Each structure stands twice: as structure tokens, then as C-alpha cells.
Short mmCIF file of C-alpha atoms in Angstrom, two decimals:
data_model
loop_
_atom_site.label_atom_id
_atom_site.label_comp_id
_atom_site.label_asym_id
_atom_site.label_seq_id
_atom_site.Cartn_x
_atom_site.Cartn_y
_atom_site.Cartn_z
CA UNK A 298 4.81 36.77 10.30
CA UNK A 299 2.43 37.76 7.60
CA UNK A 300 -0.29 39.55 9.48
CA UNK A 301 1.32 41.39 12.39
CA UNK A 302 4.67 42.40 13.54
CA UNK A 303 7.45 40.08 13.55
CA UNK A 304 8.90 40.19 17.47
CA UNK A 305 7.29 41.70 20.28
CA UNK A 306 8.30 45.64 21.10
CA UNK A 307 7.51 47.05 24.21
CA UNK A 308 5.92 50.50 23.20
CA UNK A 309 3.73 50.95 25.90
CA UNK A 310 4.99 53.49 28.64
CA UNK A 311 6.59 51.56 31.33
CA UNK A 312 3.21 52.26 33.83
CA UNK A 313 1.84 49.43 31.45
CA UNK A 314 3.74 46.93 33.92
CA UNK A 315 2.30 47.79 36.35
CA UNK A 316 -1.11 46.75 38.37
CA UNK A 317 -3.27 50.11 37.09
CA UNK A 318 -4.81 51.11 34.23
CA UNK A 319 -3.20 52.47 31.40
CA UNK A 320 -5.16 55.62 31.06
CA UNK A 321 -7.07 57.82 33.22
CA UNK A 322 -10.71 58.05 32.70
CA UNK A 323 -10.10 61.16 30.96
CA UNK A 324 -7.47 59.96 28.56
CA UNK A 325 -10.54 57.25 27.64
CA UNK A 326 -12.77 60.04 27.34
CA UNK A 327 -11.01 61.81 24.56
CA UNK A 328 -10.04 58.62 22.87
CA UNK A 329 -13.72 56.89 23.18
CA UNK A 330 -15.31 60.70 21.89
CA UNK A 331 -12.13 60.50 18.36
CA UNK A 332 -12.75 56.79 17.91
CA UNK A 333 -16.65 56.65 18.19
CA UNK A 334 -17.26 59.79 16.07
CA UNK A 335 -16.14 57.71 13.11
CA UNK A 336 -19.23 58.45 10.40
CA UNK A 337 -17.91 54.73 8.84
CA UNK A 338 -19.77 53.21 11.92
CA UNK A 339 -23.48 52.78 11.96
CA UNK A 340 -25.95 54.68 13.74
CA UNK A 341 -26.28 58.05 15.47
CA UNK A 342 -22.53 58.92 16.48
CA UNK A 343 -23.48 61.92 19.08
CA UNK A 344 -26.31 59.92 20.46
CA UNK A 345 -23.60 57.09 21.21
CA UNK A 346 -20.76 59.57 22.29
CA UNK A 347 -22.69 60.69 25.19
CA UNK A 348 -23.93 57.55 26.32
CA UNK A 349 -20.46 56.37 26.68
CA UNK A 350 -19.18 59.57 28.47
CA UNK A 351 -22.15 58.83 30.48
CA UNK A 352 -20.88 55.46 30.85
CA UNK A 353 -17.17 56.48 31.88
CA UNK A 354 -18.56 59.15 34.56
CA UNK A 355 -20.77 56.59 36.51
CA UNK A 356 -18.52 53.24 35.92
CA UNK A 357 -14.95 54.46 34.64
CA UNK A 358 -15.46 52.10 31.73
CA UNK A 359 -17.52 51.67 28.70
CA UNK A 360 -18.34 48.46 26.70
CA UNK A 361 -17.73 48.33 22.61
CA UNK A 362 -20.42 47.26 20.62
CA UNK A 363 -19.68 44.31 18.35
CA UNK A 364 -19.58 46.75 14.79
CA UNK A 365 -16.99 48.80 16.86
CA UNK A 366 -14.81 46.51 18.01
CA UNK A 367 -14.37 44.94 14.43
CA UNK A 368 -14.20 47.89 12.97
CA UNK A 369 -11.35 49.22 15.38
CA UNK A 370 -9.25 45.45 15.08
CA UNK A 371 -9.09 45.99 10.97
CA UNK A 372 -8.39 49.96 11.81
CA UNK A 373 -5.55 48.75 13.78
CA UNK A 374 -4.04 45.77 11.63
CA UNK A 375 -4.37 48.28 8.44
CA UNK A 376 -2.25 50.89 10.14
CA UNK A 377 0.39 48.47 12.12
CA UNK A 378 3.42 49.81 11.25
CA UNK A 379 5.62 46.44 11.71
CA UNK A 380 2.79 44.42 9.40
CA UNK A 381 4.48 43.19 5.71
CA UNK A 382 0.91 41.84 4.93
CA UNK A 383 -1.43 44.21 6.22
CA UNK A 384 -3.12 44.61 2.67
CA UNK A 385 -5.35 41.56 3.73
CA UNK A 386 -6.72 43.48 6.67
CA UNK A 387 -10.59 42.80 5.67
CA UNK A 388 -9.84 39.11 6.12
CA UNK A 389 -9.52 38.94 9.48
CA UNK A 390 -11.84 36.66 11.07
CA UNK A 391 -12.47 37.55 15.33
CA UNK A 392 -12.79 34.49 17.16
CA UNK A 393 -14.22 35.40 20.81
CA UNK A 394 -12.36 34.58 23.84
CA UNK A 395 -14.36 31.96 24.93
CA UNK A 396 -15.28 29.56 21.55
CA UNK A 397 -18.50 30.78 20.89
CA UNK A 398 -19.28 33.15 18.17
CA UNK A 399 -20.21 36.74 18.90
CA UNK A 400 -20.68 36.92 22.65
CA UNK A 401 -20.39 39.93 24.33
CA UNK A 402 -16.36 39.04 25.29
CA UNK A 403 -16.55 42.53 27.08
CA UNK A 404 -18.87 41.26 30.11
CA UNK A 405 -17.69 37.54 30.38
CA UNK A 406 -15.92 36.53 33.37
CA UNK A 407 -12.41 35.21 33.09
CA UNK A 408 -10.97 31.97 35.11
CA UNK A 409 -8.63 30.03 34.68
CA UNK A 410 -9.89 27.37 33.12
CA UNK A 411 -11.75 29.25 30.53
CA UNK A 412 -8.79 31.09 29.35
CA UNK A 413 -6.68 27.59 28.55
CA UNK A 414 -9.55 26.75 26.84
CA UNK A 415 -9.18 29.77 25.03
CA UNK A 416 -5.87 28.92 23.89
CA UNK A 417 -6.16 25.44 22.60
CA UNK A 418 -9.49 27.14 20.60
CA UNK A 419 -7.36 29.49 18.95
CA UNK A 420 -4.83 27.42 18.13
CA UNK A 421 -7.16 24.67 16.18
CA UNK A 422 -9.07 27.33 14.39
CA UNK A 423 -6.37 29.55 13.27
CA UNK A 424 -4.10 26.64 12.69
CA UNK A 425 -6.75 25.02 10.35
CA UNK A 426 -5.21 21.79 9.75
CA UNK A 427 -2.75 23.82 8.02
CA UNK A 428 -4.47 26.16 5.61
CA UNK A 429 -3.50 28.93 8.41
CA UNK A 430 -6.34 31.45 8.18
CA UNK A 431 -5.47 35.18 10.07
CA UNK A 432 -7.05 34.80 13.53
CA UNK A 433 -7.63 37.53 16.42
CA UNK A 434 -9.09 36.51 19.36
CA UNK A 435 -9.93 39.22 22.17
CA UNK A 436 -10.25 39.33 25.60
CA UNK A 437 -12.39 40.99 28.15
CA UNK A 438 -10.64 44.40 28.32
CA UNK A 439 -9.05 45.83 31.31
CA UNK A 440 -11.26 47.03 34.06
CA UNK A 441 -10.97 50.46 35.69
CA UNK A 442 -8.24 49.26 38.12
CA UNK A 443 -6.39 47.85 35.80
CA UNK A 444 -5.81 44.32 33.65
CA UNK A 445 -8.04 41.71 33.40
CA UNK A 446 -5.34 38.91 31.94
CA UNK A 447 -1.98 39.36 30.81
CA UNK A 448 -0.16 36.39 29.14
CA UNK A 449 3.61 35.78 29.10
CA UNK A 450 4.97 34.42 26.33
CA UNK A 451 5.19 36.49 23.66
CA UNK A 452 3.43 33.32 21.25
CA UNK A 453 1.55 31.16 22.25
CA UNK A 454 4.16 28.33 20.42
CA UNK A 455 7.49 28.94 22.09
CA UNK A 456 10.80 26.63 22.00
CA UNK A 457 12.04 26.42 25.72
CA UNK A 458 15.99 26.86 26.32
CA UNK A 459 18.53 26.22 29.14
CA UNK A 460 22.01 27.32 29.76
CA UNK A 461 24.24 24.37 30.18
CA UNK A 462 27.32 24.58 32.88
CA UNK A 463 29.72 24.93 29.72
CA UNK A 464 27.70 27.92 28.65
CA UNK A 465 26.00 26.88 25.34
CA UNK A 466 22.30 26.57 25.66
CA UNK A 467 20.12 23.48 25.29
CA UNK A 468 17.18 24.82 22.91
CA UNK A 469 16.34 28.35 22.21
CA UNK A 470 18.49 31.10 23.50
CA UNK A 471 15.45 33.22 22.96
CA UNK A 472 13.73 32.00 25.51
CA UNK A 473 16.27 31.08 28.12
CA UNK A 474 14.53 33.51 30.21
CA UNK A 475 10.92 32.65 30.01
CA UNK A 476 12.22 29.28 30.84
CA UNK A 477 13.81 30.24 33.89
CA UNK A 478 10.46 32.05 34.96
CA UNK A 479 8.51 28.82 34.58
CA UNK A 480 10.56 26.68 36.19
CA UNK A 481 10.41 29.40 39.35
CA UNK A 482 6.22 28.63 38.61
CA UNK A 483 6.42 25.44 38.99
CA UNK A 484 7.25 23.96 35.79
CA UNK A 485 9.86 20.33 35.82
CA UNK A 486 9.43 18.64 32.40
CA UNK A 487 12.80 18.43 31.10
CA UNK A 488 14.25 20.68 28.57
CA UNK A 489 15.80 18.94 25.20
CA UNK A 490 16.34 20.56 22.00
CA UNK A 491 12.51 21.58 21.01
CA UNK A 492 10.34 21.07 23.85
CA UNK A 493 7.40 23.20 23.90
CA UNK A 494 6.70 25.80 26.94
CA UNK A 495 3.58 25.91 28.61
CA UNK A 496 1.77 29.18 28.69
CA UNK A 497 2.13 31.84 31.42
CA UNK A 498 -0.61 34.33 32.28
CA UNK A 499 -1.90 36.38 34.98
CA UNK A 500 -5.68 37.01 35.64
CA UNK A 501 -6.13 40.26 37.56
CA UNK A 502 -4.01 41.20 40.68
CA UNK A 503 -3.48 37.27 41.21
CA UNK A 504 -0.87 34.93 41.03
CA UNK A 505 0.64 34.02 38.31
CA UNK A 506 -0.53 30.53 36.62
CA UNK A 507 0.57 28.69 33.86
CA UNK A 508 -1.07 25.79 31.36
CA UNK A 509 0.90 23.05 28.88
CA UNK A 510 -1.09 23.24 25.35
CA UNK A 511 -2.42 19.92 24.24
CA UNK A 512 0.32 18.62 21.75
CA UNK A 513 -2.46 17.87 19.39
CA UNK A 514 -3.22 21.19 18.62
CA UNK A 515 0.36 21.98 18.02
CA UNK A 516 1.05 21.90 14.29
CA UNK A 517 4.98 21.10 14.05
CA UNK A 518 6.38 20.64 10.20
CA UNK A 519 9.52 18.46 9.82
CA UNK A 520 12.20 19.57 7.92
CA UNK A 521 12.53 17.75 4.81
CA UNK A 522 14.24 17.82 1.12
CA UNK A 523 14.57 15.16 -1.97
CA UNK A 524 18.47 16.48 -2.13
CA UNK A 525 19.29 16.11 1.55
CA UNK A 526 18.39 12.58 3.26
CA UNK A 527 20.36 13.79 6.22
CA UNK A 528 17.94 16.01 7.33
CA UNK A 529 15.99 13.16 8.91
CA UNK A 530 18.96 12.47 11.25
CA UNK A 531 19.09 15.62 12.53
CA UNK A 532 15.05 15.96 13.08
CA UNK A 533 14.50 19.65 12.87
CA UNK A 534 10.95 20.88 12.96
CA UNK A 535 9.27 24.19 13.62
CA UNK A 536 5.82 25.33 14.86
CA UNK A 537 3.48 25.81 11.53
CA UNK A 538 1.30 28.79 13.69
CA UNK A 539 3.08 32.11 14.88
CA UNK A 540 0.42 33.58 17.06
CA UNK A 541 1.42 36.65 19.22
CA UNK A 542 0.20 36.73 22.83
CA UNK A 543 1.73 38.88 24.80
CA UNK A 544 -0.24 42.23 23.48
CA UNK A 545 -3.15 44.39 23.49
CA UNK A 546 -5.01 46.08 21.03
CA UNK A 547 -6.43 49.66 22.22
CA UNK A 548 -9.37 50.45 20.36
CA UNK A 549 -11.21 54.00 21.78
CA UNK A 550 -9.15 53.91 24.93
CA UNK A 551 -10.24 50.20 26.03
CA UNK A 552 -7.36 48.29 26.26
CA UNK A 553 -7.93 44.77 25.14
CA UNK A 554 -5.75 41.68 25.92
CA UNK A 555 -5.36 39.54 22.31
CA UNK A 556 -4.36 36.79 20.61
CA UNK A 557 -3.43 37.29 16.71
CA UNK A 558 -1.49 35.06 13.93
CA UNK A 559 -1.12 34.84 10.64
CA UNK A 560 1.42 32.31 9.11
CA UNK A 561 5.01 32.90 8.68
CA UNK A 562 7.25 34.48 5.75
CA UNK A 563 10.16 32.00 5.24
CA UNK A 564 12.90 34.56 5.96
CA UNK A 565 11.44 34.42 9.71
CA UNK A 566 11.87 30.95 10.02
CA UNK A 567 15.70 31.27 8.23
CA UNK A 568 16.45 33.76 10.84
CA UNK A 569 14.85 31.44 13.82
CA UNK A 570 16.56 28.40 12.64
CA UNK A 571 20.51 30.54 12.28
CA UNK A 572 19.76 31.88 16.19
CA UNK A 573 19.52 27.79 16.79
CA UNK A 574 23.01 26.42 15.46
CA UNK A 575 21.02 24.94 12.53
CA UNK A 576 22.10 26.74 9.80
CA UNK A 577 25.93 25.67 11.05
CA UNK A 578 24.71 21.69 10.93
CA UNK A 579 23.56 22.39 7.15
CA UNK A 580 26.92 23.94 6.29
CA UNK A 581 28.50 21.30 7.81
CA UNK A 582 27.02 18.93 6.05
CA UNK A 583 28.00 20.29 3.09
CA UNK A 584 31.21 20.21 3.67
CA UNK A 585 31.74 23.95 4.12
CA UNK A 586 34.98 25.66 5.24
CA UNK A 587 33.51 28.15 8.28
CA UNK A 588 36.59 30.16 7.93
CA UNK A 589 35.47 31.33 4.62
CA UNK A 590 33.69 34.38 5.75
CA UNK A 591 30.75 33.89 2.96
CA UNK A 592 30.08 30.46 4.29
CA UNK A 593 26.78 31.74 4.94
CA UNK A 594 25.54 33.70 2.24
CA UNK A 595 25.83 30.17 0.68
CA UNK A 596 24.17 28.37 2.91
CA UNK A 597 21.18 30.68 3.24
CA UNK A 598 19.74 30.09 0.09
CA UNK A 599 19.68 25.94 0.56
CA UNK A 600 18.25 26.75 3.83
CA UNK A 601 15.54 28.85 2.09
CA UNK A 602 14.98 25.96 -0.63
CA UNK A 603 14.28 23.13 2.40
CA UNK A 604 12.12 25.90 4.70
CA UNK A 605 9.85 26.48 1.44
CA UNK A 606 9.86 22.45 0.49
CA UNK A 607 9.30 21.43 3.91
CA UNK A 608 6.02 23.99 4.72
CA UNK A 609 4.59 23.52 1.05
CA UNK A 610 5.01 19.62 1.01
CA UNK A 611 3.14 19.40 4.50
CA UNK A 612 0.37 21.20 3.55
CA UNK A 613 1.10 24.59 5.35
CA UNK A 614 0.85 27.91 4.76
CA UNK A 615 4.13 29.95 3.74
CA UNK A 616 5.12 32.57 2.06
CA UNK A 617 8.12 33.81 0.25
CA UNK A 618 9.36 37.34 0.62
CA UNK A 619 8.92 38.36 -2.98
CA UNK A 620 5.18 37.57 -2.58
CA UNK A 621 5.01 39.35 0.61
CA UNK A 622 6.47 42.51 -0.08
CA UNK A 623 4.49 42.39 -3.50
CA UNK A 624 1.02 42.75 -1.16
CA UNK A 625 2.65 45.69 0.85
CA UNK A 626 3.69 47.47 -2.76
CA UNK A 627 0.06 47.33 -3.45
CA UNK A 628 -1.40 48.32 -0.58
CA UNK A 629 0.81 51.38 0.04
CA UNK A 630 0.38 52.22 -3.78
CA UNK A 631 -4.01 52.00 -3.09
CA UNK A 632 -3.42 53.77 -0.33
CA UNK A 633 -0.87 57.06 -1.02
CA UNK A 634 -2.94 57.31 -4.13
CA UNK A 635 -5.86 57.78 -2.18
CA UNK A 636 -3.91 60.49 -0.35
CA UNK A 637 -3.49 58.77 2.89
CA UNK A 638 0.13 58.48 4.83
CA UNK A 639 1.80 55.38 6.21
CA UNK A 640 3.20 54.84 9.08
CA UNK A 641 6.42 51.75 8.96
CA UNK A 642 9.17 50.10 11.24
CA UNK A 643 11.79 49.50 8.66
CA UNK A 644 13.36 47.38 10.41
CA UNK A 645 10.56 44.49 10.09
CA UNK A 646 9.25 45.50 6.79
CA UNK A 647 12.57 45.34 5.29
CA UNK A 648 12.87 41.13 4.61
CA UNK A 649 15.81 39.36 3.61
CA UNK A 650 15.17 38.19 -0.05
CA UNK A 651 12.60 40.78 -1.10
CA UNK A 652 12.44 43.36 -3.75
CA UNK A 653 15.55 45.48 -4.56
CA UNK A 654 12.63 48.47 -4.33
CA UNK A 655 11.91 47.56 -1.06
CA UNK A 656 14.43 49.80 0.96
CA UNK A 657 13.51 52.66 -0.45
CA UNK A 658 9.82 52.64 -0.41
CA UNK A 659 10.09 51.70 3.08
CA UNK A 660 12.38 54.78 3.90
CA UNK A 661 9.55 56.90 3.05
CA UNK A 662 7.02 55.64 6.05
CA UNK A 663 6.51 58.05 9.30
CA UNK A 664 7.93 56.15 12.17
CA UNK A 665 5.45 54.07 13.90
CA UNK A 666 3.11 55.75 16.55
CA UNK A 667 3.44 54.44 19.73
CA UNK A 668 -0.47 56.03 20.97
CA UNK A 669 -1.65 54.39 17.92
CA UNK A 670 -5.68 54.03 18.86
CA UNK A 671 -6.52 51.67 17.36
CA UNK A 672 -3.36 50.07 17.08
CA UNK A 673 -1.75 46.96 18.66
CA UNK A 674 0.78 47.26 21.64
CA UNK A 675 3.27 44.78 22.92
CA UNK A 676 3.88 44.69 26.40
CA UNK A 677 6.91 44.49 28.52
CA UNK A 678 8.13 40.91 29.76
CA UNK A 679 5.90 40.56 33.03
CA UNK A 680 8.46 38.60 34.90
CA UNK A 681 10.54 41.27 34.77
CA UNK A 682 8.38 44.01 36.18
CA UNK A 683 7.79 41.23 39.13
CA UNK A 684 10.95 40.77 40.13
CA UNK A 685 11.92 44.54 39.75
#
């Protein structure tokens, strides 16, 4: 998507799975003392160094104050490495955990019931009634023992899938996985071809829960096109809001759970709609021959055509490629001539249908940093590190 990396990459070390904390109170240290010695943030900066080393000798923690933690979210989406549109990092709007602007997220207390809250809020602000707006919405960070709240699925809007006893999979293969978790937590409604997941998470050391979004605040666009009445038959929708859950942000050593979307490029949807068979039912509608190898490099562009038609004519955000890697030309052109290096992951800044220009100028990015602070982190599927 537009605003932050394109599919979750565990580049965490592995100890992130686990129940402790990421760093030692000494790692924080020396992150907290880089971080908070910033002269872009107000006030004294040696005055507030020490009284948060003070902080992380008596309590093995420290608590952001509201200029930092903004500060250190657009630090981190203006240096993501995987972001095509992180030129628009001053627009991002932080919507607290709980609903309510500004509170001090960092001393709330989590439950259950406040953090499915949480999700429907994000989803009906940041969804917008389809003028998507970019949306980060952080949680209480982890305590000195370790996390506070991990969450599951790696967005919030996920396509279940199940493998059928002839082998082909009702729904998303993607997700054949996460499904299989659920249903081990509980979960029976039946699977068809886009049913919705519920949410997984984990609060502390406990069990793991899980929580079905309210349908209304799920923002689904039909697939549509004047030149192609059959797409009604086949009744092919997808999610209007890609918001990434399972990942922190790690801003002066505090590792923060988060919530953050954007809205998608259409060559993210093409690709999510060719992993589902659906590119296949266009072609065959067509009347394409599928042993002519470039079946699909025709198809492709039709698909394109009804993804952009589809989006635009409901009223939601989209963006084309072009457009997309237009932004990042102009941000890494404001920023190398300000003498400043980039860091980029090639392989999800490079989009299919972009620039001819856009190979090369991303071959010239350091590879991402995987201590990035700030910088966002994507974690490791938890069911995994469960059953291990």
C-alpha cells in the first residue's frame, strides 16, 4: 500500500517471539540517550536525557512524551525502506489506542474489550467512508518483561482460506494458515470464497483471544466495468482499507505495538486478485487460449482498467503506479539534494506498471536497516513461535 510496506517481513531477531523484551535496559539506554538528543524536539534535551536514564534505572522503562512520539512515528514512516509513498510522511494523523484524542496511550491499561474497540475505531476513521486518510494508531508499549499486545493477522482485513480434500483451496491461499490457527481458537463460521477472519491477538503472557470486526466498518468495493457485465456473476470484491497489524514501531528503544494504513496502489490489488484464480476467470471470459504463454500479459492490463474503474467509481481511494512512484521520485530527489541517504527494499518499491526510471533509481538505495530506531518492524507469525 501507499504509506507503508507492502507484506509483512519478519526483521526482528527471532527473541522477538518470544515472551521477553526485545532489548535490555541498556540497549534502551543508548537508544532513548540517540533518539532524545534530537535538537528538532522541544525543550532542554540533557535535562530530559537524564530524567529518562533516571527513569530506566528505577523502573526499566520510560514513557514518551506526546511531541516525541509523533515526532519518532513521521521519523520512522520517512525512512521505511519498503514505503512507495513515504513523501506524505507529515500527513500522518495518530489516532490513540483507545478513541480518544491525545491520551497518554503509554499508561492506559489494555483488556480485551478495549482493544476490539480499538480496532473497529481505526477502521471507521482511517477508512473514512472512503476518502482513506493515512492512519497510525499506537499501543501501550511493551513493559519491562516483555509485550503488552501482539496481534495476529498481519491486517486487520484478511480473506480466510481452506484446503479442500482435492487440494485446491477455498479462499485465500495466503491465509490458509491463519485460518487453521483460528479455527484451533475457537473459530466455526464457515469458510466460502471471501469471508472475512476475525482478529487474533494476545494481551501479555495470556491466552490467546480473538474478535470478528463489525461488517459495517468493513469497506468492501465490488468489482465492476461498463465493458464487462459478467463481472456481476462472478461477484468479486476486495477490502477498500489495507491496514497492517501485526508490527511495532520502535521509537528510542520503546517498542510500540501499531496499527497503520494507507490505501492501496492498484498493482497490489492485481497481484492479490492473480494469487486468487481471478485473473484466470477474466481470461476466460475472454475467450483466451491459456496455452499461449502471454495469455497474461494480456489480461493484466484489463484487469488493471476494472481495479482502477471499480475503486474510483465507488468513491475510494486508489492509486496508479505512475502516480506513486512519481511521489517517491520527488521525495528522494528533496532529499539526496539535501545531502541525506536512503535506505530501499527494491523489491517493494519496484511496482509493476511504473516508470521505466524506476529500477535504476531504486538500485541506488542502502539496503534497509533492520535496527532502524525509529523505524517500523514486522513480527514473526505468533502461531508459529507457539507451536514451536
Amino acid at each position: 500500500m501507499t504509506t507503508c510496506p507492502h507484506t509483512a517481513v519478519d526483521t526482528l531477531p527471532a527473541k522477538h517471539g518470544s515472551s521477553g523484551p526485545l532489548f535490555s535496559v541498556d540497549e534502551v539506554k543508548r537508544r532513548a540517550r540517540r533518539f532524545l538528543s534530537d535538537p528538532v524536539l522541544p525543550g532542554d534535551r540533557r535535562v530530559r536525557v537524564a530524567h529518562v536514564l533516571r527513569s530506566l534505572d528505577e523502573k526499566g522503562t520510560y514513557q514518551l512524551t506526546g511531541a516525541e512520539l509523533e515526532h519518532g512515528l513521521k521519523t520512522a514512516w520517512k525512512n521505511e525502506p519498503r514505503c512507495v509513498r513515504r513523501g506524505t510522511y507529515s500527513m500522518l494523523k495518530q489516532l490513540d489506542w483507545d478513541g480518544f484524542a491525545r491520551i497518554d496511550a503509554s499508561r492506559a491499561t489494555l483488556t480485551a474489550e478495549r482493544v476490539v474497540a480499538a480496532f473497529g475505531a481505526f477502521l471507521r476513521e482511517a477508512t473514512n467512508g472512503g476518502r482513506l486518510k493515512p492512519t497510525i494508531m499506537v499501543f501501550p508499549p511493551d513493559a519491562p518483561n516483555g509485550p503488552r499486545l501482539r496481534i495476529w493477522n498481519d491486517q486487520l482485513i484478511r480473506y480466510a482460506g481452506e484446503a479442500r480434500p482435492d487440494g485446491s483451496v477455498l479462499g485465500d491461499p495466503r491465509h490458509v494458515d491463519l485460518t487453521a490457527a483460528l479455527r484451533d481458537l475457537g473459530w466455526t463460521e464457515p469458510v466460502g470464497r471471501q469471508t472475512v477472519l476475525p482478529v487474533a491477538f494476545q494481551l501479555g503472557a495470556g491466552p490467546p483471544a480473538w474478535a470478528v470486526l463489525p461488517r459495517a466498518d468493513i469497506l468492501e468495493v465490488p468489482l465492476r466495468h461498463p465493458d464487462f457485465s459478467w463481472l456481476r456473476e462472478l461477484d468479486i470484491v476486495w477490502h477498500a482499507l489495507p491496514a497492517i497489524s501485526r508490527m511495532v514501531v520502535v521509537v528510542g528503544g520503546l517498542v510500540h505495538p501499531a496499527i497503520f494504513s494507507g490505501w492501496y496502489v492498484a498493482s497490489e490489488i492485481l497481484e492479490n486478485l492473480y494469487r486468487y484464480g481471478v485473473l484466470h476467470q477474466f481470461a476466460e471470459r475472454l475467450g483466451m487460449d491459456f496455452r499461449d504463454r502471454f495469455w497474461i500479459n494480456r489480461i493484466e492490463p484489463i484487469a488493471f482498467d476494472v481495479i482502477m474503474h471499480s475503486f474510483r467509481s465507488a468513491g475510494v481511494m486508489i492509486e496508479d503506479p505512475r502516480s506513486a512512484d512519481g511521489n517517491l521520485r520527488r521525495f528522494v530527489d528533496r532529499e539526496t539534494s539535501a545531502g541525506r541517504v536512503l535506505r530501499g527494499d527494491k523489491s517493494k518499491l519496484v511496482l509493476a506498471g511504473a516508470t521505466p526510471d524506476m529500477h535504476a533509481r531504486a538500485a541506488e538505495f542502502l539496503p534497509p536497516d533492520p535496527n532502524a530506531d525509529p523505524g517500523f518492524h514486522y513480527l514473526p507469525d505468533a502461531w508459529k513461535s507457539l507451536s514451536a
